[in-house]
Tab-separated table of C-alpha atoms in Angstrom:
chain	number	residue	atom	x	y	z
A	1	MET	CA	62.157	64.678	135.604
A	2	GLU	CA	63.490	65.360	132.065
A	3	GLU	CA	61.619	68.236	130.379
A	4	LYS	CA	60.147	67.360	127.061
A	5	THR	CA	60.617	69.526	123.995
A	6	PRO	CA	57.847	71.447	122.840
A	7	PHE	CA	56.087	69.998	119.636
A	8	TRP	CA	56.850	72.818	117.336
A	9	GLU	CA	60.614	73.178	118.564
A	10	ARG	CA	61.365	69.415	117.574
A	11	PRO	CA	64.015	69.062	114.838
A	12	ALA	CA	61.703	66.709	112.815
A	13	VAL	CA	58.639	68.785	112.991
A	14	ARG	CA	60.556	72.035	112.017
A	15	THR	CA	62.361	70.167	109.152
A	16	LEU	CA	58.943	69.070	107.968
A	17	ILE	CA	57.411	72.403	107.962
A	18	ILE	CA	60.384	73.962	106.060
A	19	PHE	CA	60.283	71.235	103.445
A	20	VAL	CA	56.569	71.499	102.958
A	21	ALA	CA	56.849	75.375	102.650
A	22	MET	CA	59.508	75.181	100.078
A	23	VAL	CA	57.437	72.705	97.989
A	24	VAL	CA	54.137	74.803	98.080
A	25	ALA	CA	56.279	77.835	96.988
A	26	TYR	CA	57.770	75.862	94.154
A	27	LEU	CA	54.458	74.701	93.039
A	28	VAL	CA	52.736	78.220	93.286
A	29	LEU	CA	55.614	79.858	91.432
A	30	GLY	CA	55.573	77.137	88.806
A	31	MET	CA	51.802	77.534	88.225
A	32	TRP	CA	52.175	81.322	87.962
A	33	VAL	CA	54.957	81.223	85.446
A	34	ASP	CA	53.024	78.593	83.196
A	35	ALA	CA	49.925	80.555	83.303
A	36	GLY	CA	51.696	83.575	81.972
A	37	ILE	CA	53.644	82.108	79.113
A	38	THR	CA	52.046	79.167	77.674
A	39	THR	CA	49.734	78.878	74.745
A	40	LYS	CA	48.704	75.305	75.213
A	41	THR	CA	45.208	74.283	76.090
A	42	ALA	CA	43.990	73.893	79.681
A	43	GLU	CA	44.327	70.018	79.420
A	44	GLN	CA	47.689	70.211	78.011
A	45	ILE	CA	48.929	72.676	80.567
A	46	ASP	CA	47.433	70.515	83.336
A	47	ALA	CA	49.300	67.482	82.165
A	48	ASP	CA	52.509	69.154	81.509
A	49	ARG	CA	52.172	70.894	84.976
A	50	ILE	CA	51.874	67.405	86.616
A	51	LEU	CA	54.693	65.740	84.697
A	52	SER	CA	57.113	68.757	85.258
A	53	SER	CA	56.084	68.660	89.067
A	54	LEU	CA	56.685	64.936	89.362
A	55	PHE	CA	60.102	65.202	87.340
A	56	ASP	CA	61.155	68.279	89.649
A	57	ALA	CA	60.172	66.592	92.899
A	58	PHE	CA	61.920	63.643	91.999
A	59	PHE	CA	65.196	65.279	91.086
A	60	CYS	CA	64.849	67.669	94.168
A	61	ILE	CA	64.568	64.707	96.659
A	62	VAL	CA	67.504	62.968	94.710
A	63	GLY	CA	69.658	66.175	94.811
A	64	VAL	CA	68.915	66.803	98.693
A	65	GLY	CA	69.986	63.254	99.165
A	66	LEU	CA	73.280	63.623	97.299
A	67	TRP	CA	73.954	66.929	98.817
A	68	ALA	CA	73.197	65.572	102.299
A	69	VAL	CA	75.686	62.728	101.516
A	70	PHE	CA	78.270	65.046	100.406
A	71	PHE	CA	78.136	67.712	103.263
A	72	SER	CA	77.862	65.146	105.976
A	73	GLN	CA	81.468	63.918	105.070
A	74	PHE	CA	82.821	67.186	106.413
A	75	ILE	CA	81.125	67.142	109.797
A	76	LEU	CA	83.894	64.873	111.408
A	77	PRO	CA	87.180	63.560	110.303
A	78	VAL	CA	86.325	60.242	108.998
A	79	ARG	CA	88.287	58.065	106.325
A	80	LYS	CA	86.749	54.743	106.009
A	81	ILE	CA	83.819	54.013	103.882
A	82	LYS	CA	82.028	52.362	106.889
A	83	GLN	CA	82.602	55.495	108.838
A	84	ARG	CA	81.297	57.635	105.967
A	85	ALA	CA	77.996	55.605	105.960
A	86	GLU	CA	77.807	55.832	109.695
A	87	ILE	CA	78.278	59.615	109.525
A	88	PHE	CA	75.360	60.010	106.937
A	89	ASP	CA	73.161	57.727	108.914
A	90	ARG	CA	73.743	59.971	111.974
A	91	PHE	CA	73.014	63.020	110.044
A	92	THR	CA	69.831	61.863	108.586
A	93	THR	CA	68.454	60.683	112.172
A	94	TYR	CA	69.554	63.963	113.620
A	95	ILE	CA	67.360	65.760	110.867
A	96	THR	CA	64.540	63.415	111.878
A	97	GLY	CA	64.973	63.835	115.672
A	98	GLY	CA	65.641	60.310	116.128
A	99	HIS	CA	69.613	60.626	116.938
A	100	GLY	CA	71.284	59.478	119.938
A	101	PRO	CA	73.860	61.507	122.022
A	102	ALA	CA	76.546	63.779	120.067
A	103	ILE	CA	79.421	64.180	122.568
A	104	PHE	CA	82.806	65.608	122.591
A	105	VAL	CA	85.175	64.388	125.393
A	106	GLU	CA	88.231	66.623	126.150
A	107	ASN	CA	90.764	65.648	128.688
A	108	GLY	CA	88.267	63.053	129.981
A	109	ASN	CA	85.461	65.730	130.495
A	110	ILE	CA	82.230	65.409	128.628
A	111	ARG	CA	81.248	68.572	126.585
A	112	ALA	CA	77.675	68.142	125.439
A	113	SER	CA	74.468	70.334	125.264
A	114	ALA	CA	71.883	69.902	127.876
A	115	GLY	CA	69.742	66.861	127.716
A	116	GLU	CA	72.284	65.411	125.183
A	117	THR	CA	73.575	62.615	127.295
A	118	SER	CA	70.207	61.214	127.968
A	119	ARG	CA	69.348	60.474	124.399
A	120	LYS	CA	68.777	56.818	123.672
A	121	GLY	CA	69.159	56.602	119.784
A	122	PRO	CA	72.227	56.005	117.809
A	123	GLY	CA	74.790	58.602	118.345
A	124	LEU	CA	78.376	59.609	117.931
A	125	MET	CA	81.333	60.560	120.231
A	126	TRP	CA	84.439	62.360	119.545
A	127	LEU	CA	87.375	61.849	121.975
A	128	ASP	CA	90.497	63.955	121.925
A	129	SER	CA	94.076	62.400	122.332
A	130	ALA	CA	93.785	62.472	126.042
A	131	SER	CA	90.573	60.971	126.533
A	132	ALA	CA	89.039	57.416	126.943
A	133	ALA	CA	85.539	56.111	127.875
A	134	LEU	CA	83.828	52.861	128.907
A	135	LEU	CA	80.434	52.369	127.066
A	136	ARG	CA	77.795	50.414	128.452
A	137	ARG	CA	73.893	49.286	128.021
A	138	PRO	CA	71.439	49.449	130.739
A	139	THR	CA	72.512	45.570	131.823
A	140	ASN	CA	76.243	45.411	130.887
A	141	TYR	CA	79.446	46.955	129.677
A	142	THR	CA	79.945	46.855	125.884
A	143	ARG	CA	83.314	48.362	124.814
A	144	THR	CA	86.214	50.656	125.686
A	145	ILE	CA	87.029	53.410	123.162
A	146	GLY	CA	90.037	55.720	122.843
A	147	PRO	CA	90.946	58.840	120.704
A	148	GLY	CA	88.969	59.381	117.777
A	149	VAL	CA	85.425	59.289	116.323
A	150	HIS	CA	83.152	56.537	117.509
A	151	PHE	CA	79.642	55.759	116.546
A	152	THR	CA	77.311	54.461	119.278
A	153	LYS	CA	74.457	52.023	118.979
A	154	LYS	CA	70.861	52.411	120.347
A	155	ASP	CA	70.774	52.540	124.283
A	156	GLU	CA	74.551	52.680	124.365
A	157	TYR	CA	75.886	55.313	126.489
A	158	ILE	CA	79.045	56.293	128.436
A	159	ALA	CA	79.453	54.587	131.799
A	160	ALA	CA	82.548	56.658	132.697
A	161	THR	CA	85.515	58.468	131.198
A	162	THR	CA	89.056	58.963	132.173
A	163	ALA	CA	92.135	61.017	131.235
A	164	LEU	CA	95.076	59.388	129.713
A	165	PHE	CA	97.815	61.665	130.898
A	166	PRO	CA	99.886	60.882	133.970
A	167	SER	CA	98.076	61.334	137.094
A	168	ILE	CA	99.553	62.781	140.429
A	169	LEU	CA	98.230	61.975	143.604
A	170	THR	CA	99.823	63.231	146.796
A	171	PHE	CA	98.965	61.799	150.374
A	172	GLY	CA	100.037	63.574	153.719
A	173	PRO	CA	100.420	67.026	155.006
A	174	GLY	CA	100.478	69.713	152.394
A	175	GLU	CA	102.923	72.743	152.147
A	176	GLY	CA	102.978	74.628	155.409
A	177	GLU	CA	101.231	72.222	157.397
A	178	ASP	CA	102.463	70.783	160.570
A	179	PRO	CA	100.461	68.473	162.503
A	180	PHE	CA	102.707	68.665	165.518
A	181	LYS	CA	102.727	72.301	165.804
A	182	ILE	CA	99.247	73.380	164.678
A	183	ALA	CA	96.993	74.632	167.596
A	184	LYS	CA	93.847	72.734	168.291
A	185	ASP	CA	91.732	75.801	168.107
A	186	ASP	CA	92.874	76.380	164.555
A	187	PRO	CA	90.032	76.104	161.907
A	188	LYS	CA	92.252	73.772	159.797
A	189	TYR	CA	93.187	71.527	162.802
A	190	ASP	CA	91.104	68.632	161.815
A	191	GLU	CA	91.968	68.852	158.149
A	192	VAL	CA	95.583	68.900	158.902
A	193	GLN	CA	95.476	65.972	161.416
A	194	ARG	CA	93.427	63.927	158.774
A	195	HIS	CA	96.173	64.471	156.219
A	196	HIS	CA	98.884	63.437	158.897
A	197	TRP	CA	97.164	60.078	159.553
A	198	GLU	CA	97.100	59.420	155.786
A	199	THR	CA	100.976	58.626	155.889
A	200	ARG	CA	101.622	58.422	159.812
A	201	ALA	CA	104.228	55.800	160.398
A	202	LEU	CA	106.407	54.377	163.413
A	203	THR	CA	110.114	53.504	163.333
A	204	ARG	CA	111.327	50.601	164.998
A	205	ASP	CA	111.982	52.409	168.285
A	206	ALA	CA	108.210	53.676	168.083
A	207	ILE	CA	109.048	57.229	166.869
A	208	GLU	CA	106.292	58.839	164.943
A	209	VAL	CA	107.133	60.144	161.461
A	210	GLY	CA	104.945	61.966	159.008
A	211	ALA	CA	105.503	62.150	155.330
A	212	SER	CA	104.222	63.758	152.227
A	213	ILE	CA	104.158	61.254	149.401
A	214	ALA	CA	103.574	61.890	145.884
A	215	VAL	CA	102.817	58.954	143.416
A	216	ILE	CA	102.738	59.478	139.489
A	217	PHE	CA	101.005	56.879	137.574
A	218	ARG	CA	99.268	56.392	134.354
A	219	ILE	CA	97.209	53.769	132.454
A	220	ARG	CA	99.730	51.134	131.086
A	221	ALA	CA	100.107	51.171	127.482
A	222	GLU	CA	102.973	49.383	125.297
A	223	ALA	CA	103.792	50.299	121.832
A	224	SER	CA	102.700	47.702	119.272
A	225	GLU	CA	104.629	46.849	116.144
A	226	ALA	CA	102.147	48.923	114.173
A	227	ASP	CA	102.832	51.914	116.477
A	228	LYS	CA	106.570	51.390	115.996
A	229	GLN	CA	106.408	51.279	112.346
A	230	ARG	CA	104.180	54.507	112.200
A	231	GLY	CA	106.899	56.286	113.979
A	232	ASP	CA	104.929	59.264	115.052
A	233	GLY	CA	105.350	58.651	118.893
A	234	CYS	CA	101.745	57.697	119.511
A	235	ILE	CA	100.560	54.385	121.130
A	236	GLY	CA	96.996	53.545	120.119
A	237	ALA	CA	96.184	56.945	118.325
A	238	SER	CA	97.252	58.936	121.447
A	239	ARG	CA	100.575	60.468	122.220
A	240	PHE	CA	99.897	59.645	125.847
A	241	GLY	CA	99.363	56.059	125.012
A	242	PHE	CA	95.977	54.122	124.832
A	243	ASP	CA	95.426	50.209	125.401
A	244	GLU	CA	91.969	49.352	125.300
A	245	THR	CA	92.112	46.391	127.651
A	246	ASN	CA	94.192	48.072	130.311
A	247	THR	CA	91.893	51.225	130.042
A	248	GLY	CA	88.740	49.014	130.403
A	249	SER	CA	90.165	47.371	133.449
A	250	TYR	CA	91.090	50.681	135.069
A	251	ILE	CA	87.732	52.495	134.606
A	252	ARG	CA	85.715	49.312	135.873
A	253	GLU	CA	88.081	49.235	138.856
A	254	CYS	CA	87.350	52.829	139.436
A	255	ILE	CA	83.737	52.296	139.036
A	256	SER	CA	83.785	49.450	141.575
A	257	LYS	CA	85.418	51.758	144.294
A	258	ASP	CA	82.477	54.128	143.979
A	259	ALA	CA	84.319	56.719	141.877
A	260	LYS	CA	82.468	59.799	140.790
A	261	ILE	CA	81.515	59.095	137.193
A	262	ASP	CA	80.246	62.662	136.534
A	263	GLN	CA	83.865	63.508	136.145
A	264	PRO	CA	87.088	61.674	134.969
A	265	VAL	CA	87.505	58.768	137.037
A	266	TRP	CA	90.944	58.224	138.666
A	267	SER	CA	92.093	55.719	141.541
A	268	THR	CA	93.713	56.215	144.838
A	269	LEU	CA	94.953	52.838	145.066
A	270	PRO	CA	98.537	53.479	143.732
A	271	ALA	CA	99.061	56.106	146.438
A	272	GLN	CA	97.535	53.961	149.229
A	273	MET	CA	99.812	51.081	148.211
A	274	ALA	CA	102.867	53.497	148.459
A	275	VAL	CA	101.775	54.540	151.975
A	276	ASP	CA	101.289	50.944	153.097
A	277	VAL	CA	104.934	49.894	151.719
A	278	TRP	CA	106.229	53.091	153.328
A	279	ARG	CA	104.826	52.129	156.964
A	280	GLU	CA	106.173	48.584	156.379
A	281	TYR	CA	109.645	49.493	155.587
A	282	LEU	CA	110.114	52.206	158.166
A	283	SER	CA	108.992	49.926	160.988
A	284	ARG	CA	112.191	48.015	160.296
A	285	PHE	CA	114.594	50.874	161.077
A	286	ARG	CA	115.430	53.050	164.096
A	287	LEU	CA	115.149	56.773	163.775
A	288	GLU	CA	118.779	57.401	164.190
A	289	GLN	CA	119.448	54.829	161.285
A	290	LEU	CA	117.376	56.870	158.709
A	291	PHE	CA	120.279	59.505	158.101
A	292	GLU	CA	123.202	57.104	158.465
A	293	ILE	CA	125.165	56.260	155.536
A	294	LYS	CA	124.172	52.742	154.020
A	295	GLU	CA	126.545	52.492	151.274
A	296	GLU	CA	128.954	54.646	149.379
A	297	LYS	CA	129.208	54.482	145.585
A	298	ALA	CA	132.293	54.581	143.382
A	299	ASP	CA	131.709	58.134	142.164
A	300	GLY	CA	131.978	59.172	145.954
A	301	SER	CA	128.034	59.700	146.359
A	302	VAL	CA	126.339	58.153	149.290
A	303	ILE	CA	123.062	56.578	149.987
A	304	THR	CA	121.390	56.927	153.370
A	305	TYR	CA	118.889	54.500	154.726
A	306	LEU	CA	116.013	56.830	154.161
A	307	GLN	CA	116.874	57.071	150.469
A	308	PHE	CA	117.190	53.278	150.534
A	309	ILE	CA	113.618	53.063	151.874
A	310	SER	CA	112.308	55.505	149.233
A	311	GLU	CA	113.940	53.439	146.439
A	312	MET	CA	112.557	50.270	147.779
A	313	VAL	CA	108.925	51.727	147.975
A	314	LYS	CA	109.404	52.601	144.322
A	315	LYS	CA	110.568	49.146	143.428
A	316	ARG	CA	107.705	47.526	145.051
A	317	LEU	CA	105.184	49.460	142.753
A	318	THR	CA	107.263	49.509	139.496
A	319	GLU	CA	109.155	46.061	139.551
A	320	ALA	CA	107.736	42.427	139.409
A	321	SER	CA	110.299	41.270	142.087
A	322	VAL	CA	112.289	43.010	144.720
A	323	PRO	CA	115.067	42.281	147.135
A	324	ARG	CA	113.875	40.595	150.474
A	325	LEU	CA	114.466	42.544	153.643
A	326	ASN	CA	114.612	41.132	157.063
A	327	ASP	CA	113.220	42.445	160.239
A	328	PHE	CA	116.185	44.787	160.787
A	329	GLY	CA	116.131	46.144	157.104
A	330	GLU	CA	118.957	44.252	155.930
A	331	ALA	CA	118.652	43.111	152.145
A	332	SER	CA	119.526	39.615	150.966
A	333	ALA	CA	120.288	38.168	147.701
A	334	GLU	CA	116.925	36.384	147.690
A	335	THR	CA	114.237	38.231	145.662
A	336	LEU	CA	110.268	38.057	146.338
A	337	PRO	CA	107.509	38.699	143.937
A	338	SER	CA	105.953	41.983	144.499
A	339	PRO	CA	102.197	41.878	145.113
A	340	GLU	CA	101.613	45.638	144.742
A	341	PHE	CA	102.922	45.455	141.118
A	342	LYS	CA	100.936	42.491	140.266
A	343	ARG	CA	97.763	44.125	141.565
A	344	LEU	CA	98.439	47.390	139.622
A	345	SER	CA	99.133	45.366	136.391
A	346	GLU	CA	96.043	43.501	136.667
A	347	MET	CA	94.437	46.987	136.985
A	348	GLY	CA	96.239	48.339	134.056
A	349	VAL	CA	98.169	50.861	135.920
A	350	LYS	CA	101.994	51.870	135.597
A	351	VAL	CA	103.412	53.754	138.298
A	352	VAL	CA	105.960	56.247	136.841
A	353	ASN	CA	107.730	57.594	139.998
A	354	VAL	CA	107.230	57.745	143.969
A	355	ASN	CA	108.430	60.968	145.489
A	356	PHE	CA	108.961	61.658	149.296
A	357	LYS	CA	108.549	65.404	149.303
A	358	ARG	CA	109.187	66.104	153.100
A	359	LEU	CA	109.354	64.286	156.496
A	360	ILE	CA	107.732	65.692	159.740
A	361	PHE	CA	108.954	64.992	163.256
A	362	LYS	CA	107.803	66.047	166.640
A	363	PRO	CA	109.538	69.257	167.845
A	364	GLU	CA	111.706	67.418	170.615
A	365	VAL	CA	112.896	64.949	167.975
A	366	GLU	CA	113.807	67.715	165.664
A	367	GLU	CA	115.630	69.411	168.399
A	368	LYS	CA	117.619	66.249	169.364
A	369	PHE	CA	118.499	65.985	165.687
A	370	ILE	CA	119.827	69.522	165.581
A	371	SER	CA	121.821	69.030	168.503
A	372	GLN	CA	123.296	65.838	167.244
A	373	TRP	CA	124.048	67.357	163.899
A	374	THR	CA	125.487	70.312	165.527
A	375	THR	CA	128.025	68.278	167.708
A	376	LEU	CA	128.631	65.837	164.853
A	377	TRP	CA	129.329	68.879	162.617
A	378	MET	CA	131.833	70.358	165.240
A	379	LYS	CA	133.544	67.018	165.616
A	380	ASN	CA	133.844	66.568	161.707
A	381	ALA	CA	135.228	70.205	161.437
A	382	GLN	CA	137.798	69.621	164.058
A	383	LYS	CA	138.750	66.287	162.514
A	384	GLU	CA	139.026	67.880	159.101
A	385	ARG	CA	141.062	70.814	160.515
A	386	GLU	CA	143.624	68.318	162.009
A	387	PHE	CA	143.615	66.598	158.697
A	388	ILE	CA	144.480	69.528	156.810
A	389	GLU	CA	146.979	70.753	159.295
A	390	LYS	CA	148.705	67.242	159.034
A	391	ALA	CA	148.588	67.145	155.399
A	392	ARG	CA	150.258	70.732	155.350
A	393	ARG	CA	153.044	69.720	157.443
A	394	LEU	CA	153.735	66.624	155.419
A	395	GLN	CA	153.699	68.792	152.220
A	396	VAL	CA	156.072	71.270	153.766
A	397	GLU	CA	158.519	68.523	154.962
A	398	LYS	CA	158.245	67.025	151.377
A	399	GLY	CA	159.127	70.404	149.821
A	400	ARG	CA	162.144	70.615	152.074
A	401	MET	CA	163.500	67.539	151.220
A	402	ASP	CA	162.966	68.139	147.567
A	403	ALA	CA	164.746	71.212	147.786
A	404	LEU	CA	167.790	69.692	149.653
A	405	VAL	CA	168.019	66.924	146.866
A	406	ASN	CA	167.707	69.489	144.128
A	407	PHE	CA	170.420	71.806	145.775
A	408	ALA	CA	172.609	68.614	146.228
A	409	ASN	CA	172.420	67.686	142.600
A	410	LEU	CA	173.015	71.212	141.498
A	411	ALA	CA	175.864	71.869	143.804
A	412	GLY	CA	177.625	68.436	142.929
A	413	LYS	CA	177.661	68.895	139.312
A	414	ASP	CA	181.228	69.724	139.087
A	415	PHE	CA	182.206	66.819	141.109
A	416	SER	CA	181.391	64.318	138.348
A	417	LYS	CA	183.912	66.168	136.147
A	418	PHE	CA	186.815	67.041	138.636
A	419	THR	CA	188.309	65.475	141.828
A	420	PRO	CA	188.917	68.156	144.389
A	421	ARG	CA	192.603	68.048	145.774
A	422	ASN	CA	191.707	69.674	149.170
A	423	LYS	CA	188.851	71.092	151.236
A	424	ASP	CA	189.280	74.521	149.704
A	425	GLU	CA	188.887	73.217	146.170
A	426	ALA	CA	185.847	71.446	147.128
A	427	LEU	CA	184.226	74.243	148.660
A	428	TYR	CA	185.232	76.105	145.352
A	429	PHE	CA	183.367	73.633	143.335
A	430	LEU	CA	180.365	73.769	145.512
A	431	VAL	CA	180.211	77.798	145.296
A	432	ASN	CA	180.927	77.873	141.599
A	433	ALA	CA	178.097	75.484	140.676
A	434	THR	CA	175.607	77.430	142.733
A	435	THR	CA	176.767	80.658	141.591
A	436	ARG	CA	176.597	79.756	138.147
A	437	GLU	CA	172.814	78.519	138.542
A	438	VAL	CA	171.775	81.456	140.651
A	439	ILE	CA	173.019	83.805	138.181
A	440	SER	CA	171.347	82.043	135.123
A	441	LYS	CA	168.082	81.866	136.785
A	442	TYR	CA	167.629	84.777	139.207
A	443	ILE	CA	169.873	87.601	137.702
A	444	SER	CA	166.626	89.841	137.438
A	445	GLN	CA	165.902	89.463	141.030
A	446	ILE	CA	169.497	89.790	142.807
A	447	GLY	CA	170.626	92.617	140.253
A	448	LYS	CA	173.960	93.745	139.423
A	449	THR	CA	175.235	94.294	142.954
A	450	GLY	CA	174.339	90.518	143.778
A	451	VAL	CA	176.207	89.265	140.789
A	452	ASP	CA	179.113	91.170	141.665
A	453	THR	CA	179.300	89.847	145.128
A	454	LEU	CA	178.843	86.218	143.874
A	455	THR	CA	181.498	86.677	141.351
A	456	ASP	CA	183.937	88.177	143.902
A	457	MET	CA	183.436	85.525	146.439
A	458	LYS	CA	184.018	82.963	143.765
A	459	ARG	CA	187.245	84.589	142.448
A	460	TRP	CA	188.376	84.653	146.277
A	461	LEU	CA	188.034	81.108	146.609
A	462	GLN	CA	189.593	80.515	143.257
A	463	ASP	CA	192.527	82.491	144.215
A	464	LYS	CA	192.784	80.648	147.499
A	465	THR	CA	192.958	77.135	146.042
A	466	GLN	CA	195.767	78.130	143.652
């Protein structure tokens, strides 16, 4: 039961007491001053006092009203004339105690003093750039409001609030949780198993696979022409994006699913859809297929069937149409409309990304994979070694052939100028060209002794041919 505010602590009563006390003090002070300095008759004094009091009271009331109008403009960041009139109205109703809720919403969380949200009079709400709210009356929803200052009418209050920034929802086992290895007497056993069953799926050959799936989503908001012209990066007065229709649809959907309205509402539907699609696609592949290469790109990177499944799950939640897969996971040129994307669009939700954090297998399956990968690694390593050795031999042979060709070209330079008369002269031509090339390029390596030896051999052959 709501506690009633004591009579003497009510804002209206306290304001009235202060006002009456100030008037009485003013009249007493005026009577005391007039009685001390006036030389008029008693009748003139009384008439002047009454006229002066009425005149002062009039200007006092008008002055208080003008000052109230002036100072009320600095309470909240308002710009329009209508908003300025509204803030003055809320200011006066606050003084008299007939005001409604005065609430600040930060990141979707309501910040208000005790009992403030239960007030029924005209009120105001200030939402930061990351907040939105759905307002209602006892019988119906009224409107959706976003970032900024808003004035509520009598009997209008918050149905629920939400945050506009992207939400991250993770289903499946968390870090360090393994549903296949945890002992049954472990205090966290039931919790870990519950997380496992959130995403548990079976392959086409009935192998159980656990997964940790994270879905990032936000309320859909597209920039209007006014937002683009403004050029400040905001959509609907929020840097996170605000669309009245989509936000209203999202909050109403959350309320219909029994979301807790005492905190920012959010929906688990995008993550549940991701899990359902994951189970559907996994059931079309055998376990061994998951890590096989599906296709190889032009840049040399490869895509496995597991990556293909992850990409298809994301497409089902982010694209209006997706490729059709047969019962064996093979994609065709035909496309089908995505029911998940359609449902999320109607709900006002945009999925940003779907991420598969980890897969979990039974220990015997992991051991089998490790054994297969080890054997496969050895085979691949042996093949790579044979390939490298073959390539090395080919390069050696190619180098030898290139060296022979170069030597033949070098040694036969003199044959293009002269025709040898006999074998001795032909041998001299070969040795002369070779010696000349060796001395010009490798003199620093063979030294003086080497040069002398080659020179003597060339002269000996030259003398022999004469």
